[in-house]
Tab-separated table of C-alpha atoms and ligand atoms in Angstrom:
chain	number	residue	atom	x	y	z
V	24	UNK	CA	50.597	31.683	312.337
V	25	UNK	CA	48.756	32.978	309.175
V	26	UNK	CA	47.962	30.145	306.955
V	27	UNK	CA	50.657	29.270	304.293
V	28	UNK	CA	50.058	29.895	301.294
V	29	UNK	CA	49.782	26.972	298.653
V	30	UNK	CA	51.956	26.682	295.939
V	31	UNK	CA	54.180	28.928	297.164
V	32	UNK	CA	58.076	29.103	297.484
V	33	UNK	CA	59.104	30.094	300.879
V	34	UNK	CA	63.002	31.294	301.004
V	35	UNK	CA	64.026	30.398	304.562
V	36	UNK	CA	67.301	31.310	305.741
V	37	UNK	CA	69.145	28.943	308.460
V	38	UNK	CA	71.608	29.718	311.046
V	39	UNK	CA	75.398	30.383	310.040
V	40	UNK	CA	76.808	28.137	312.962
V	41	UNK	CA	74.719	28.759	316.222
V	42	UNK	CA	71.109	27.159	316.050
V	43	UNK	CA	69.400	29.321	318.003
V	44	UNK	CA	69.492	32.009	315.201
V	45	UNK	CA	66.787	30.616	313.443
V	46	UNK	CA	64.038	32.760	313.426
V	47	UNK	CA	60.091	31.815	315.005
V	48	UNK	CA	58.696	32.244	311.679
V	49	UNK	CA	61.572	30.108	309.637
V	50	UNK	CA	60.167	27.457	312.192
V	51	UNK	CA	56.813	27.497	311.704
V	52	UNK	CA	57.228	27.632	308.163
V	53	UNK	CA	59.584	24.530	308.268
V	54	UNK	CA	56.722	22.983	310.182
V	55	UNK	CA	54.176	23.627	308.099
V	56	UNK	CA	55.244	23.364	304.198
V	57	UNK	CA	54.180	20.611	302.449
V	58	UNK	CA	58.081	19.720	301.347
V	59	UNK	CA	61.608	21.044	302.693
V	60	UNK	CA	63.857	21.576	299.678
V	61	UNK	CA	67.226	20.943	301.236
V	62	UNK	CA	71.045	21.429	299.868
V	63	UNK	CA	72.405	18.322	302.522
V	64	UNK	CA	69.379	16.107	304.393
V	65	UNK	CA	71.649	15.332	307.242
V	66	UNK	CA	72.762	18.679	307.393
V	67	UNK	CA	69.143	20.247	307.753
V	68	UNK	CA	67.813	17.189	309.604
V	69	UNK	CA	70.334	18.488	312.498
V	70	UNK	CA	68.505	21.995	312.587
V	71	UNK	CA	64.985	20.120	312.644
V	72	UNK	CA	65.818	17.840	315.266
V	73	UNK	CA	67.028	20.418	317.157
V	74	UNK	CA	63.739	22.319	317.023
V	75	UNK	CA	61.429	18.820	316.876
V	76	UNK	CA	60.464	19.440	313.467
V	77	UNK	CA	59.650	16.578	311.212
V	78	UNK	CA	58.766	17.196	307.686
V	79	UNK	CA	59.509	15.543	304.060
V	80	UNK	CA	62.608	16.415	302.849
V	81	UNK	CA	63.710	16.812	299.195
V	82	UNK	CA	67.412	17.056	298.036
V	83	UNK	CA	68.156	19.648	295.667
V	84	UNK	CA	72.490	21.105	294.980
V	85	UNK	CA	74.323	22.783	292.655
V	86	UNK	CA	74.594	19.797	290.740
V	87	UNK	CA	71.041	18.724	290.414
V	88	UNK	CA	69.119	22.132	290.579
V	89	UNK	CA	68.504	22.317	286.786
V	90	UNK	CA	66.569	19.203	286.801
V	91	UNK	CA	64.811	18.823	290.321
V	92	UNK	CA	63.727	22.470	289.929
V	93	UNK	CA	61.672	21.595	286.904
V	94	UNK	CA	59.922	18.668	289.133
V	95	UNK	CA	59.681	21.215	292.133
V	96	UNK	CA	57.944	23.780	289.489
V	97	UNK	CA	55.027	21.039	288.831
V	98	UNK	CA	54.506	20.574	292.326
V	99	UNK	CA	54.162	24.110	293.174
V	100	UNK	CA	51.617	24.561	290.020
V	101	UNK	CA	49.945	21.461	291.830
V	102	UNK	CA	49.538	23.796	295.003
V	103	UNK	CA	52.079	22.213	297.050
V	104	UNK	CA	53.735	24.882	299.486
V	105	UNK	CA	57.736	24.521	299.425
V	106	UNK	CA	60.332	25.635	302.011
V	107	UNK	CA	63.990	26.135	300.505
V	108	UNK	CA	66.959	25.762	302.764
V	109	UNK	CA	70.839	25.776	302.371
V	110	UNK	CA	73.154	24.796	304.538
V	111	UNK	CA	73.709	27.921	306.155
V	112	UNK	CA	72.479	31.310	305.885
V	113	UNK	CA	70.293	32.759	303.363
V	114	UNK	CA	69.578	30.166	300.110
V	115	UNK	CA	70.236	31.555	296.814
V	116	UNK	CA	72.939	33.584	297.955
V	117	UNK	CA	76.306	31.776	296.934
V	118	UNK	CA	73.599	28.998	297.587
V	119	UNK	CA	71.544	26.700	295.226
V	120	UNK	CA	68.270	28.146	294.444
V	121	UNK	CA	68.546	30.574	291.680
V	122	UNK	CA	67.674	28.174	288.979
V	123	UNK	CA	64.645	27.586	291.056
V	124	UNK	CA	63.421	31.286	291.800
V	125	UNK	CA	63.943	32.143	288.208
V	126	UNK	CA	61.603	29.185	286.677
V	127	UNK	CA	59.081	30.517	289.787
V	128	UNK	CA	58.849	33.840	288.021
V	129	UNK	CA	58.709	32.235	284.459
V	130	UNK	CA	55.870	30.487	285.740
V	131	UNK	CA	53.956	32.733	287.672
V	132	UNK	CA	54.301	31.157	290.986
V	133	UNK	CA	54.960	33.216	294.157
V	134	UNK	CA	58.130	33.459	295.927
V	135	UNK	CA	58.164	34.777	299.610
V	136	UNK	CA	61.393	35.293	300.994
V	137	UNK	CA	62.267	35.396	305.052
V	138	UNK	CA	64.883	37.421	306.570
V	139	UNK	CA	67.555	35.816	308.218
V	140	UNK	CA	71.273	34.987	308.483
V	141	UNK	CA	73.786	35.783	306.338
V	142	UNK	CA	77.553	35.892	306.660
V	143	UNK	CA	78.138	38.918	304.530
V	144	UNK	CA	75.478	41.206	306.102
V	145	UNK	CA	76.455	39.851	309.588
V	146	UNK	CA	80.379	40.301	309.212
V	147	UNK	CA	80.067	43.798	307.461
V	148	UNK	CA	77.539	44.921	310.609
V	149	UNK	CA	80.878	44.599	312.984
V	150	UNK	CA	83.410	45.043	310.330
V	151	UNK	CA	83.571	49.267	311.389
V	152	UNK	CA	84.302	50.171	307.641
V	153	UNK	CA	81.683	52.161	305.931
V	154	UNK	CA	78.619	50.025	305.388
V	155	UNK	CA	76.465	52.772	303.763
V	156	UNK	CA	77.629	51.783	300.234
V	157	UNK	CA	78.926	47.896	299.940
V	158	UNK	CA	79.546	45.619	297.059
V	159	UNK	CA	79.341	41.672	297.924
V	160	UNK	CA	81.878	39.761	295.123
V	161	UNK	CA	80.962	35.931	296.551
V	162	UNK	CA	83.717	33.738	296.146
V	163	UNK	CA	86.964	34.848	294.948
V	164	UNK	CA	88.062	32.891	291.792
V	165	UNK	CA	90.467	30.013	292.448
V	166	UNK	CA	92.297	30.537	289.667
V	167	UNK	CA	95.269	33.218	290.177
V	168	UNK	CA	95.385	34.931	286.932
V	169	UNK	CA	91.202	35.402	287.330
V	170	UNK	CA	91.473	36.184	291.041
V	171	UNK	CA	94.299	38.973	290.080
V	172	UNK	CA	92.302	40.343	287.375
V	173	UNK	CA	89.188	40.503	289.730
V	174	UNK	CA	91.058	42.381	292.030
V	175	UNK	CA	92.675	44.844	289.630
V	176	UNK	CA	89.299	45.656	288.592
V	177	UNK	CA	88.428	46.229	292.125
V	178	UNK	CA	91.196	48.434	292.827
V	179	UNK	CA	89.346	51.942	292.318
V	180	UNK	CA	85.998	50.528	293.713
V	181	UNK	CA	84.829	53.096	296.564
V	182	UNK	CA	82.416	51.048	297.731
V	183	UNK	CA	83.389	48.222	300.965
V	184	UNK	CA	84.104	45.230	299.184
V	185	UNK	CA	83.166	41.725	300.585
V	186	UNK	CA	84.179	38.527	299.837
V	187	UNK	CA	83.654	34.727	301.008
V	188	UNK	CA	86.750	32.932	301.255
V	189	UNK	CA	87.932	29.496	302.594
V	190	UNK	CA	90.893	28.555	304.861
V	191	UNK	CA	92.848	26.735	302.122
V	192	UNK	CA	93.151	29.709	300.239
V	193	UNK	CA	92.856	32.999	302.120
V	194	UNK	CA	97.026	33.164	302.441
V	195	UNK	CA	97.238	33.219	298.727
V	196	UNK	CA	94.459	35.792	298.155
V	197	UNK	CA	95.725	38.006	300.880
V	198	UNK	CA	99.188	38.245	298.846
V	199	UNK	CA	96.901	39.138	295.781
V	200	UNK	CA	94.809	41.648	297.311
V	201	UNK	CA	98.127	43.067	298.809
V	202	UNK	CA	99.773	43.267	294.868
V	203	UNK	CA	96.815	43.958	293.004
V	204	UNK	CA	94.740	46.768	295.746
V	205	UNK	CA	97.033	47.644	298.051
V	206	UNK	CA	99.075	46.651	300.932
V	207	UNK	CA	97.883	49.730	303.052
V	208	UNK	CA	94.441	49.126	302.524
V	209	UNK	CA	92.283	48.650	305.608
V	210	UNK	CA	90.519	45.218	306.022
V	211	UNK	CA	88.469	42.852	308.191
V	212	UNK	CA	88.593	38.835	308.568
V	213	UNK	CA	85.697	37.814	310.198
V	214	UNK	CA	86.151	34.264	311.050
V	215	UNK	CA	83.304	31.502	312.578
V	216	UNK	CA	80.947	34.034	313.181
V	217	UNK	CA	78.081	33.105	315.619
V	218	UNK	CA	80.344	30.038	316.454
V	219	UNK	CA	82.712	29.256	319.573
V	220	UNK	CA	85.976	30.641	318.003
V	221	UNK	CA	84.595	33.045	316.250
V	222	UNK	CA	87.055	36.529	315.788
V	223	UNK	CA	86.733	39.336	313.876
V	224	UNK	CA	90.328	41.362	313.168
V	225	UNK	CA	90.848	44.411	311.252
V	226	UNK	CA	94.154	45.770	310.230
V	227	UNK	CA	95.668	46.783	306.938
V	228	UNK	CA	96.260	44.212	304.138
V	229	UNK	CA	99.971	43.444	304.856
V	230	UNK	CA	99.888	43.469	308.351
V	231	UNK	CA	96.686	41.323	308.225
V	232	UNK	CA	98.740	38.944	306.054
V	233	UNK	CA	101.389	38.799	309.010
V	234	UNK	CA	99.023	38.149	311.812
V	235	UNK	CA	97.458	35.008	309.774
V	236	UNK	CA	100.875	33.797	309.264
V	237	UNK	CA	101.857	33.852	312.665
V	238	UNK	CA	99.296	31.460	313.894
V	239	UNK	CA	97.005	28.745	311.465
V	240	UNK	CA	94.361	28.837	313.982
V	241	UNK	CA	93.842	32.120	312.894
V	242	UNK	CA	92.243	31.395	309.445
V	243	UNK	CA	90.888	28.042	310.270
V	244	UNK	CA	86.863	27.551	309.649
V	245	UNK	CA	84.747	29.950	307.571
V	246	UNK	CA	85.582	33.275	306.723
V	247	UNK	CA	84.559	36.778	305.214
V	248	UNK	CA	87.226	39.056	303.995
V	249	UNK	CA	85.843	42.902	303.883
V	250	UNK	CA	88.363	45.370	302.076
V	251	UNK	CA	87.700	49.274	303.025
V	252	UNK	CA	86.728	51.045	299.349
V	253	UNK	CA	89.041	53.349	297.696
V	254	UNK	CA	89.435	56.513	298.876
V	255	UNK	CA	90.057	59.160	296.470
V	256	UNK	CA	92.886	61.641	297.816
V	257	UNK	CA	92.006	65.276	297.719
V	258	UNK	CA	94.048	67.459	295.727
V	259	UNK	CA	93.996	70.233	298.193
V	260	UNK	CA	93.938	69.704	302.079
V	261	UNK	CA	91.846	71.575	304.366
V	262	UNK	CA	93.481	73.596	307.039
V	263	UNK	CA	92.967	73.226	311.099
V	264	UNK	CA	91.849	76.849	310.995
V	265	UNK	CA	89.454	76.332	308.530
V	266	UNK	CA	88.334	73.068	309.776
V	267	UNK	CA	87.534	74.254	313.097
V	268	UNK	CA	85.337	77.074	311.425
V	269	UNK	CA	83.436	74.564	309.924
V	270	UNK	CA	83.169	71.922	312.752
V	271	UNK	CA	81.371	74.619	315.123
V	272	UNK	CA	79.100	75.942	312.686
V	273	UNK	CA	78.237	72.292	311.701
V	274	UNK	CA	77.369	71.756	315.457
V	275	UNK	CA	74.240	74.236	314.760
V	276	UNK	CA	74.085	74.477	311.010
V	277	UNK	CA	73.360	72.265	307.902
V	278	UNK	CA	76.192	70.971	305.801
V	279	UNK	CA	75.481	72.827	303.068
V	280	UNK	CA	75.304	76.370	305.213
V	281	UNK	CA	78.529	75.293	307.131
V	282	UNK	CA	80.510	74.815	303.958
V	283	UNK	CA	78.707	77.863	302.430
V	284	UNK	CA	79.654	80.539	305.595
V	285	UNK	CA	83.148	78.587	306.162
V	286	UNK	CA	84.220	79.123	302.835
V	287	UNK	CA	83.130	82.752	302.804
V	288	UNK	CA	84.995	83.311	306.011
V	289	UNK	CA	88.140	82.126	305.033
V	290	UNK	CA	87.565	82.807	301.617
V	291	UNK	CA	88.761	78.593	300.726
V	292	UNK	CA	87.003	76.495	298.035
V	293	UNK	CA	83.533	75.703	298.942
V	294	UNK	CA	83.886	72.577	296.657
V	295	UNK	CA	86.995	71.175	298.065
V	296	UNK	CA	85.774	71.862	301.577
V	297	UNK	CA	82.473	70.182	300.606
V	298	UNK	CA	84.451	66.970	299.162
V	299	UNK	CA	86.739	66.994	302.154
V	300	UNK	CA	83.413	66.977	304.855
V	301	UNK	CA	81.767	64.203	302.922
V	302	UNK	CA	85.153	62.076	302.843
V	303	UNK	CA	86.049	62.883	307.068
V	304	UNK	CA	82.248	61.974	307.276
V	305	UNK	CA	82.227	58.673	305.579
V	306	UNK	CA	85.570	57.869	307.657
V	307	UNK	CA	83.742	58.192	310.355
V	308	UNK	CA	80.880	55.776	309.706
M	423	SAM	N1	74.602	31.522	301.516
M	423	SAM	C1	75.327	31.693	302.702
M	423	SAM	C2	75.267	33.203	303.466
M	423	SAM	O1	73.683	33.528	303.676
M	423	SAM	O2	75.909	33.524	304.282
M	423	SAM	C3	76.739	31.669	302.057
M	423	SAM	C4	76.888	30.163	301.599
M	423	SAM	S1	78.460	30.226	301.351
M	423	SAM	C5	78.386	28.432	300.240
M	423	SAM	C6	79.757	29.552	302.593
M	423	SAM	C7	80.432	30.671	302.731
M	423	SAM	O3	79.887	31.713	303.498
M	423	SAM	C8	81.768	30.126	303.712
M	423	SAM	O4	82.912	29.700	302.920
M	423	SAM	C9	82.448	31.482	304.055
M	423	SAM	O5	82.999	32.278	303.345
M	423	SAM	C10	80.817	32.197	304.837
M	423	SAM	N2	80.635	31.687	305.944
M	423	SAM	C11	79.313	30.642	306.093
M	423	SAM	N3	79.433	30.881	307.545
M	423	SAM	C12	80.262	31.429	308.184
M	423	SAM	C13	80.682	31.528	309.517
M	423	SAM	N4	79.629	31.361	310.561
M	423	SAM	N5	81.521	32.815	309.646
M	423	SAM	C14	82.259	33.497	308.603
M	423	SAM	N6	81.814	33.052	307.305
M	423	SAM	C15	81.120	32.283	307.002
């Protein structure tokens, strides 16, 4: 591997359940940096022991990050190389590290991120919901009013929406999703991804709640909620005759040309047909 850079902060993702999901480069960096900053020492030690790595560990969690990061900045300025890890997944993403990274920029210290496990992205990839545009909202607020307000503000969000959730609040959050967003909105709950009891379930919101309530095991462990984005209902639908013509042309022509020709042939609105085709396309992604 390349020589590690001195005075650099490496952001190293760790597995979200299956220890084999660490990368080779991640292991090399954990082995060779001067210091590993961990959210929980015992937790990180399990990973290090699995791969026979011994290194110096320092604790930094959300309670002590502000104060600890000042000390770490001094070390980085003195040329120490540091790897930042959290308990699972990508550090900083709903995990400690944000304050430290911000301070690195303030003091002109190099930050090098490694790619790796992230529960939100892993769940999204298997959700079968549109993934060309999505928004990540972290954990839903624990207070009902704040949660409902946030959900209501996302009712017309057209991008796919991703939340982290705990088993203690999932049923209540599901009730609120149904009330504030739409009981018929499609969604996915990804549970215990990469672990023994991994499950990915997709259904309309009200049927999802019913399914969860049938068996407590269905929401045991760690959860990601993914909600389909709002779909605008088109004022005019497209008749089967028009759609068949469009599909025939689309096999050999660009989207724009197929829309223009179909609209001419059938004397229908070009814009409406275009919007309809785009929507159909995103429904299939
Ligand atoms: N930084 C992490 C990441 O990159 O995914 C997220 C940390 S956040 C404190 C932990 C939350 O991520 C859990 O409460 C759960 O919502 C989600 N999560 C983590 N591991 C998961 C897994 N294996 N399956 C499903 N969700 C998971």
